[in-house]
């Protein structure tokens, strides 16, 4: 694809590079500036390679409201600022610390160790995997399949 004169259409090479960089930053805390001046802050979850649509999780909208998820059209985005990794919650830190020392433990084992509900530990493990802090498992343990 060549740049169309007068239109800001990126070349294919440029677009591929942008998408790869955005995918590398998945799990980062970002500030998305929209063309109407509004700003959304949230965790970068996914980027659509065709239209550069951005999926954000745990989103703070301009008026202070929070929404669990937002899909922002790539054509509506003026800028994306990367603010770094979102700070981990206490539970996530505990789970990460245990799994770094003992990666073979199940969610139920970790839950018993920290006196927490297994469902909350499974959620923490999913968040840690999505952010790339722990590797994806090759096969889920029995208690992960149940929940």
Short mmCIF file of C-alpha atoms in Angstrom, two decimals:
data_model
loop_
_atom_site.label_atom_id
_atom_site.label_comp_id
_atom_site.label_asym_id
_atom_site.label_seq_id
_atom_site.Cartn_x
_atom_site.Cartn_y
_atom_site.Cartn_z
CA UNK A 1 0.00 0.00 0.00
CA UNK A 2 1.42 3.41 -0.94
CA UNK A 3 0.71 6.63 0.88
CA UNK A 4 -2.26 8.38 -0.70
CA UNK A 5 -1.50 12.03 -1.34
CA UNK A 6 -3.45 14.30 0.98
CA UNK A 7 -4.61 11.45 3.21
CA UNK A 8 -2.77 10.17 6.25
CA UNK A 9 -2.94 6.54 5.15
CA UNK A 10 0.18 4.72 6.40
CA UNK A 11 2.26 2.37 4.28
CA UNK A 12 1.90 -1.34 5.08
CA UNK A 13 5.46 -1.47 6.48
CA UNK A 14 4.69 1.38 8.88
CA UNK A 15 1.42 -0.21 10.01
CA UNK A 16 3.06 -3.60 10.67
CA UNK A 17 5.73 -1.94 12.80
CA UNK A 18 3.15 -0.01 14.77
CA UNK A 19 1.05 -3.10 15.46
CA UNK A 20 4.11 -5.12 16.54
CA UNK A 21 5.19 -2.39 18.96
CA UNK A 22 1.67 -2.10 20.37
CA UNK A 23 1.43 -5.86 20.85
CA UNK A 24 4.74 -5.82 22.74
CA UNK A 25 3.25 -3.25 25.09
CA UNK A 26 0.16 -5.35 25.85
CA UNK A 27 -0.60 -5.12 29.57
CA UNK A 28 0.85 -1.60 29.82
CA UNK A 29 -1.08 1.24 31.38
CA UNK A 30 -1.93 3.70 28.60
CA UNK A 31 -3.56 7.06 28.06
CA UNK A 32 -5.59 7.21 24.82
CA UNK A 33 -6.29 10.71 23.51
CA UNK A 34 -9.29 10.86 21.21
CA UNK A 35 -9.77 13.29 18.34
CA UNK A 36 -12.57 15.06 20.26
CA UNK A 37 -10.16 15.87 23.11
CA UNK A 38 -11.39 13.22 25.54
CA UNK A 39 -8.86 11.00 27.31
CA UNK A 40 -9.24 7.36 28.36
CA UNK A 41 -6.80 5.64 30.72
CA UNK A 42 -6.60 1.88 31.04
CA UNK A 43 -4.67 -1.32 30.49
CA UNK A 44 -3.90 -2.12 26.85
CA UNK A 45 -5.50 -5.50 26.18
CA UNK A 46 -5.46 -5.89 22.40
CA UNK A 47 -4.84 -4.09 19.11
CA UNK A 48 -6.67 -4.85 15.86
CA UNK A 49 -3.99 -5.08 13.13
CA UNK A 50 -6.36 -4.04 10.33
CA UNK A 51 -7.92 -0.86 11.68
CA UNK A 52 -5.70 -0.19 14.74
CA UNK A 53 -8.73 -0.41 17.03
CA UNK A 54 -7.62 -0.60 20.66
CA UNK A 55 -9.20 -2.69 23.42
CA UNK A 56 -8.69 -1.31 26.94
CA UNK A 57 -9.53 -2.94 30.27
CA UNK A 58 -10.24 -1.30 33.64
CA UNK A 59 -10.80 2.04 31.91
CA UNK A 60 -11.04 5.44 33.56
CA UNK A 61 -13.06 7.84 31.41
CA UNK A 62 -12.60 11.62 31.55
CA UNK A 63 -15.33 12.33 34.12
CA UNK A 64 -13.81 9.98 36.70
CA UNK A 65 -16.09 7.03 35.94
CA UNK A 66 -14.60 3.57 35.54
CA UNK A 67 -15.73 0.94 33.07
CA UNK A 68 -14.47 -2.64 32.84
CA UNK A 69 -13.74 -2.62 29.10
CA UNK A 70 -13.70 -0.19 26.16
CA UNK A 71 -13.17 -0.72 22.44
CA UNK A 72 -11.82 2.43 20.79
CA UNK A 73 -11.97 2.82 17.02
CA UNK A 74 -8.54 3.34 15.49
CA UNK A 75 -9.90 6.19 13.37
CA UNK A 76 -10.99 8.02 16.52
CA UNK A 77 -7.58 7.92 18.23
CA UNK A 78 -5.33 10.99 18.12
CA UNK A 79 -2.52 9.63 20.32
CA UNK A 80 -1.63 6.78 22.67
CA UNK A 81 0.72 7.56 25.55
CA UNK A 82 2.35 4.73 27.46
CA UNK A 83 2.49 5.32 31.19
CA UNK A 84 4.22 2.04 32.08
CA UNK A 85 3.05 -1.19 33.58
CA UNK A 86 -0.01 -0.98 35.77
CA UNK A 87 0.91 -1.49 39.42
CA UNK A 88 0.12 -5.00 40.60
CA UNK A 89 -2.45 -5.58 43.31
CA UNK A 90 -1.32 -7.15 46.60
CA UNK A 91 -2.85 -10.51 45.67
CA UNK A 92 -1.11 -10.47 42.28
CA UNK A 93 2.22 -9.74 43.97
CA UNK A 94 1.76 -12.60 46.43
CA UNK A 95 0.79 -15.05 43.68
CA UNK A 96 3.65 -13.91 41.42
CA UNK A 97 6.16 -14.28 44.24
CA UNK A 98 5.02 -17.83 45.04
CA UNK A 99 4.83 -18.97 41.41
CA UNK A 100 8.29 -17.60 40.62
CA UNK A 101 9.71 -19.83 43.35
CA UNK A 102 7.41 -22.81 42.69
CA UNK A 103 6.03 -22.65 39.12
CA UNK A 104 4.43 -26.11 39.32
CA UNK A 105 1.94 -25.21 42.06
CA UNK A 106 -1.77 -25.25 41.25
CA UNK A 107 -4.08 -22.32 41.95
CA UNK A 108 -5.60 -24.32 44.83
CA UNK A 109 -2.14 -24.87 46.37
CA UNK A 110 -1.31 -21.17 46.14
CA UNK A 111 -4.73 -20.26 47.59
CA UNK A 112 -4.08 -22.51 50.61
CA UNK A 113 -0.64 -20.98 51.13
CA UNK A 114 -1.96 -17.41 51.27
CA UNK A 115 -5.38 -18.21 52.80
CA UNK A 116 -7.34 -16.88 49.81
CA UNK A 117 -10.24 -18.14 47.70
CA UNK A 118 -9.06 -20.32 44.77
CA UNK A 119 -11.25 -18.36 42.32
CA UNK A 120 -9.45 -15.12 43.24
CA UNK A 121 -6.07 -16.81 42.83
CA UNK A 122 -7.10 -18.16 39.40
CA UNK A 123 -8.10 -14.62 38.37
CA UNK A 124 -4.75 -13.29 39.57
CA UNK A 125 -2.94 -15.99 37.58
CA UNK A 126 -4.90 -15.05 34.44
CA UNK A 127 -4.00 -11.36 34.92
CA UNK A 128 -0.34 -12.24 35.40
CA UNK A 129 -0.34 -14.41 32.26
CA UNK A 130 -2.04 -11.70 30.19
CA UNK A 131 0.55 -9.16 31.29
CA UNK A 132 3.36 -11.59 30.43
CA UNK A 133 4.74 -11.81 33.97
CA UNK A 134 4.29 -15.57 34.10
CA UNK A 135 4.42 -17.84 31.06
CA UNK A 136 1.26 -19.42 29.71
CA UNK A 137 0.82 -22.98 30.89
CA UNK A 138 0.97 -25.80 28.38
CA UNK A 139 -2.06 -27.43 29.98
CA UNK A 140 -4.21 -26.11 32.82
CA UNK A 141 -4.21 -27.91 36.13
CA UNK A 142 -7.38 -29.69 37.25
CA UNK A 143 -8.53 -26.87 39.53
CA UNK A 144 -8.06 -24.28 36.74
CA UNK A 145 -10.27 -26.33 34.39
CA UNK A 146 -13.03 -26.51 37.01
CA UNK A 147 -13.21 -22.73 37.55
#
